Coordinates of C-alpha atoms in Angstrom, one line a residue:
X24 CA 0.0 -38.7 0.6
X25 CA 2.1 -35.8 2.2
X26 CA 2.0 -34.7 5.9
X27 CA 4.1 -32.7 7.1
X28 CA 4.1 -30.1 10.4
X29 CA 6.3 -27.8 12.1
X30 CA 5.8 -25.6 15.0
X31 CA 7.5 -21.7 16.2
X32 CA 7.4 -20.0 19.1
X33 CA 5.1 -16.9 18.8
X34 CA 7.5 -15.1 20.5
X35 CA 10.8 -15.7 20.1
X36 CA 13.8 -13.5 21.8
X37 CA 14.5 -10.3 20.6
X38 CA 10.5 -9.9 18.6
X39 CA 7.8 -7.5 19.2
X40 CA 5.3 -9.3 21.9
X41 CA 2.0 -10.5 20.5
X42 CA -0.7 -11.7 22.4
X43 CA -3.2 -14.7 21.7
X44 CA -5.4 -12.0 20.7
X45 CA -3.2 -10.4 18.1
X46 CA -2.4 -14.1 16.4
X47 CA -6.1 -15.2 16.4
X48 CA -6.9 -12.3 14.6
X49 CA -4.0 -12.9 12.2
X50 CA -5.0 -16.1 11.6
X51 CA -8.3 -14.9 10.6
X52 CA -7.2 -12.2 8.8
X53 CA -5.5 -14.6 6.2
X54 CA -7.8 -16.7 5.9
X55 CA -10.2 -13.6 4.6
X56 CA -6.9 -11.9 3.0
X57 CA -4.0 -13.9 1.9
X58 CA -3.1 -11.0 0.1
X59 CA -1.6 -9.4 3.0
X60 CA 0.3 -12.5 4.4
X61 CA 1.9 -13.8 0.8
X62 CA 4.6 -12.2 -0.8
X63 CA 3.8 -9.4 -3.4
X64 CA 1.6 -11.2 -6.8
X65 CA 1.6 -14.2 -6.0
X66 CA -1.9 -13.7 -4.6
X67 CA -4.1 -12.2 -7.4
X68 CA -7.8 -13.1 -5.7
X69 CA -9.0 -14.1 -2.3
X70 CA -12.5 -13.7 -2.3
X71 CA -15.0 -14.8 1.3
X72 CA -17.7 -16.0 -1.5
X73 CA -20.3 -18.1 1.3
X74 CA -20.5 -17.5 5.0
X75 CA -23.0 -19.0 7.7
X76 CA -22.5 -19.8 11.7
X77 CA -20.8 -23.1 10.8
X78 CA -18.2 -22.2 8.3
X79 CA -17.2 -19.8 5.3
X80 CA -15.7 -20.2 1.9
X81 CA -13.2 -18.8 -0.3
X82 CA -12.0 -18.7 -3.6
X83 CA -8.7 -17.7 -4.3
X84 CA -5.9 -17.7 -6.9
X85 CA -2.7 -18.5 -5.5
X86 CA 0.2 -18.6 -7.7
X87 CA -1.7 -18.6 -10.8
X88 CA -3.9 -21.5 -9.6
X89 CA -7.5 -21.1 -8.6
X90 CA -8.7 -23.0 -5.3
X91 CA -11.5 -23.0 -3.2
X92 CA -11.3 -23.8 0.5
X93 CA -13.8 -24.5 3.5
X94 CA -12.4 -22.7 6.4
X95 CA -13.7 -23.7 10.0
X96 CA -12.7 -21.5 12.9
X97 CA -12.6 -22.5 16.3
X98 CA -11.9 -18.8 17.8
X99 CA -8.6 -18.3 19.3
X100 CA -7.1 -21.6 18.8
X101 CA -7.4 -23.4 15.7
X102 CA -8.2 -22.6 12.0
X103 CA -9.0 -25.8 9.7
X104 CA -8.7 -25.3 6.4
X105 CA -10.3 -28.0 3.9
X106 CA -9.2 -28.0 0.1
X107 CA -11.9 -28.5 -2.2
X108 CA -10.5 -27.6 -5.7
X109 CA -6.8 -26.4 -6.6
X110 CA -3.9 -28.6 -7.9
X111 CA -4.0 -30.6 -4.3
X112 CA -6.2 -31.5 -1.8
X113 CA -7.0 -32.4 1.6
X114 CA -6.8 -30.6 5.4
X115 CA -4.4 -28.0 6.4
X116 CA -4.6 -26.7 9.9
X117 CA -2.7 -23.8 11.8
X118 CA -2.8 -23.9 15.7
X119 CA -2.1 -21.8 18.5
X120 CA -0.8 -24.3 21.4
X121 CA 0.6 -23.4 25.1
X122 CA 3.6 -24.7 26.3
X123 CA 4.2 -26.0 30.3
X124 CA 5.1 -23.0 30.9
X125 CA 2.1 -21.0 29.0
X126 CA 4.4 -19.2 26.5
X127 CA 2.4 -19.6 23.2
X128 CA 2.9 -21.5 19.4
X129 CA 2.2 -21.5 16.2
X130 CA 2.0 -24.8 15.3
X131 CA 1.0 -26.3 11.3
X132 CA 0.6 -29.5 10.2
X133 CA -1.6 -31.0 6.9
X134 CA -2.6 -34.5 4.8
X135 CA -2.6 -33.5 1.6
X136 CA -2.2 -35.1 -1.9
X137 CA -0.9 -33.3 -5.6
X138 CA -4.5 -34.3 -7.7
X139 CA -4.1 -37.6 -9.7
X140 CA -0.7 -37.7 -8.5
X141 CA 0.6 -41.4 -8.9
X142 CA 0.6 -42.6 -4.9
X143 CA 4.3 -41.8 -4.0
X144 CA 5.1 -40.8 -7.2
X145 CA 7.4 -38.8 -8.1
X146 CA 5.1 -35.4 -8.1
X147 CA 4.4 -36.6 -4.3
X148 CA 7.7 -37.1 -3.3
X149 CA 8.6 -33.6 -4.8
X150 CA 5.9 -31.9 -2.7
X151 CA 6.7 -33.8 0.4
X152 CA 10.3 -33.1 0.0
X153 CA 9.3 -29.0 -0.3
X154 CA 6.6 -29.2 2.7
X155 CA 9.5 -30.4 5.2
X156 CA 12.1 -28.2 3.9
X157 CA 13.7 -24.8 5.5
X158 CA 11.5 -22.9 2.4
X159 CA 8.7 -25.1 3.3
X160 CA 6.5 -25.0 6.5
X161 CA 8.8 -24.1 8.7
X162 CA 9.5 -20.6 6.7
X163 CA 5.6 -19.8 6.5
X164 CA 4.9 -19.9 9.9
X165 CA 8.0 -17.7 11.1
X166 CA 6.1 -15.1 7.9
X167 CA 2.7 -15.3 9.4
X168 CA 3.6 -13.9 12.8
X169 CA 6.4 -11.1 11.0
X170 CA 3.5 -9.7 9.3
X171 CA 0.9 -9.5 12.5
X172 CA 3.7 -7.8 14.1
X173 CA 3.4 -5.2 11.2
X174 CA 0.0 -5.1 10.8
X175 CA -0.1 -4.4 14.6
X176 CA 2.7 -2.0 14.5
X177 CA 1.0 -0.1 12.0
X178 CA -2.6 0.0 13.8
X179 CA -3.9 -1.7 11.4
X180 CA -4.6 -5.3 12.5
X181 CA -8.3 -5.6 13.0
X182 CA -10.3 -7.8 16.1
X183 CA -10.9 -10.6 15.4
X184 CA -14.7 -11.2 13.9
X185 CA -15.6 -14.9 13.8
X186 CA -18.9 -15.6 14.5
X187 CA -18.0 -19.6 14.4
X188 CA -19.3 -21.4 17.0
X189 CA -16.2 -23.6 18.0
X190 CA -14.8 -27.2 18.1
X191 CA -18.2 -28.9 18.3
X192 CA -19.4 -27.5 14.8
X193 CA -15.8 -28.1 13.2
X194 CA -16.0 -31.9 14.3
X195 CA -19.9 -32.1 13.5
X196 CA -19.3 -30.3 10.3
X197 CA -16.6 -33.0 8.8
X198 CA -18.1 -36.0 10.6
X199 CA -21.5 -35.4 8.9
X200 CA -19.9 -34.9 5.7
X201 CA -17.3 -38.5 6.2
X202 CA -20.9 -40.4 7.0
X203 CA -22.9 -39.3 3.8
X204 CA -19.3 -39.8 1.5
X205 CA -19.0 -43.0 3.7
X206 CA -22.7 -44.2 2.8
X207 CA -22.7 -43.1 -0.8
X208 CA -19.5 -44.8 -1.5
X209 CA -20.6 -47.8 0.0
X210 CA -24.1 -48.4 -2.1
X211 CA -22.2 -47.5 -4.8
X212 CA -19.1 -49.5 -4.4
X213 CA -19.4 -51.9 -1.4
X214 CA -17.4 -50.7 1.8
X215 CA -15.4 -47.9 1.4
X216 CA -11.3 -48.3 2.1
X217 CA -9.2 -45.9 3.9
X218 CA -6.3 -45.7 1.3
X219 CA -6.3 -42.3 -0.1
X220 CA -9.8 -41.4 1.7
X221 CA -9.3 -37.9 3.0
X222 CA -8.5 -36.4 -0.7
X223 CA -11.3 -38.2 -2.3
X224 CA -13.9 -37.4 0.3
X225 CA -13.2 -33.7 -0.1
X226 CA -13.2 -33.9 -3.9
X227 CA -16.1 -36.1 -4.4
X228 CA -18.2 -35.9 -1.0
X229 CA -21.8 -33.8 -1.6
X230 CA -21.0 -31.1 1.4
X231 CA -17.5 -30.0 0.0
X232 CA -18.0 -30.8 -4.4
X233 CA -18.1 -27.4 -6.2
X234 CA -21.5 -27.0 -7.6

């Protein structure tokens, strides 16, 4: 399995100011629109295809690959992102964090596994190897916030529009789905292990398998 995180300042010396605001809507805005945040064709489709008070869902096509996420919002502070379908899966989340001394950011981190990969195969190692790296993680999140600044500069960066109702229904929304993968691996299979359970769950689990 990969994980890997990094974390930026929001607002680093010698950059146009944003506010909590101004990020929270950025981070929304991506989720909706990765066209705007990824560099030019490599995002052909990013479609909001289901939406309710809980969660939504897109579908996108990312460099040439199609995936379909569940994206949970807790407004102005965290946006969980789980993979359903694409060449990997598992949880990516992107956080806005305070500092001691308030000053705000960005903060990434993910479990995630290539799909069928051999465990700590080669493939994996690869990927983990690219997730840590100065073109990895820590380049995306520096790219996020450069392109609120523009959107901002521009007048174009929207308010923020979630209508997700917080932490409570992100936590509710995964545990309920855990228990019913839990208890229908179980009578199927005996007790379910932990090795290599976040990638199955998602793929195989009834609330996140593409009908």
């Amino acid at each position: 399995m990969i994980y890997s995180t990094a974390t930026v300042p929001v607002n680093p010396e010698g950059k146009a100011k944003l506010t909590l605001d101004q990020v929270w809507a950025g981070l929304e805005l991506k989720t909706r629109d990765a066209h705007e945040f990824l560099p030019a064709g490599l995002c052909t489709r990013c479609d909001v295809t289901e939406e309710s008070p809980t969660h939504f869902v897109h579908d996108a096509t990312i460099g040439g690959k199609d995936l379909r996420e569940i994206i949970v919002l807790e407004p102005r502070r965290k946006v969980t992102l789980f993979r359903v379908t694409g060449p990997r899966e598992g949880a990516i989340i992107n956080e806005i964090v305070k500092d001691d001394t308030g000053a705000l950011h960005l903060r990434f981190y993910c479990y995630l596994g290539p799909r069928d990969a051999v465990p700590n195969g080669t493939e994996e190692q690869a990927e983990q190897a690219l997730f840590d790296s100065e073109q990895g993680n820590k380049a995306a999140l520096p790219s996020t916030l450069e392109r609120t600044r523009v959107l901002v500069a521009d007048g174009r960066h929207p308010p923020a529009r979630t209508k997700v109702q917080g932490r409570r229904v992100a936590i509710d929304l995964y545990i309920g789905c855990e228990k019913r993968f839990r208890e229908s691996q179980t009578n199927a299979h005996g007790a379910a292990g932990d090795e290599d359970y976040l990638p199955h769950m998602i793929a195989s689990n009834p609330c996140t398998s593409n009908k």
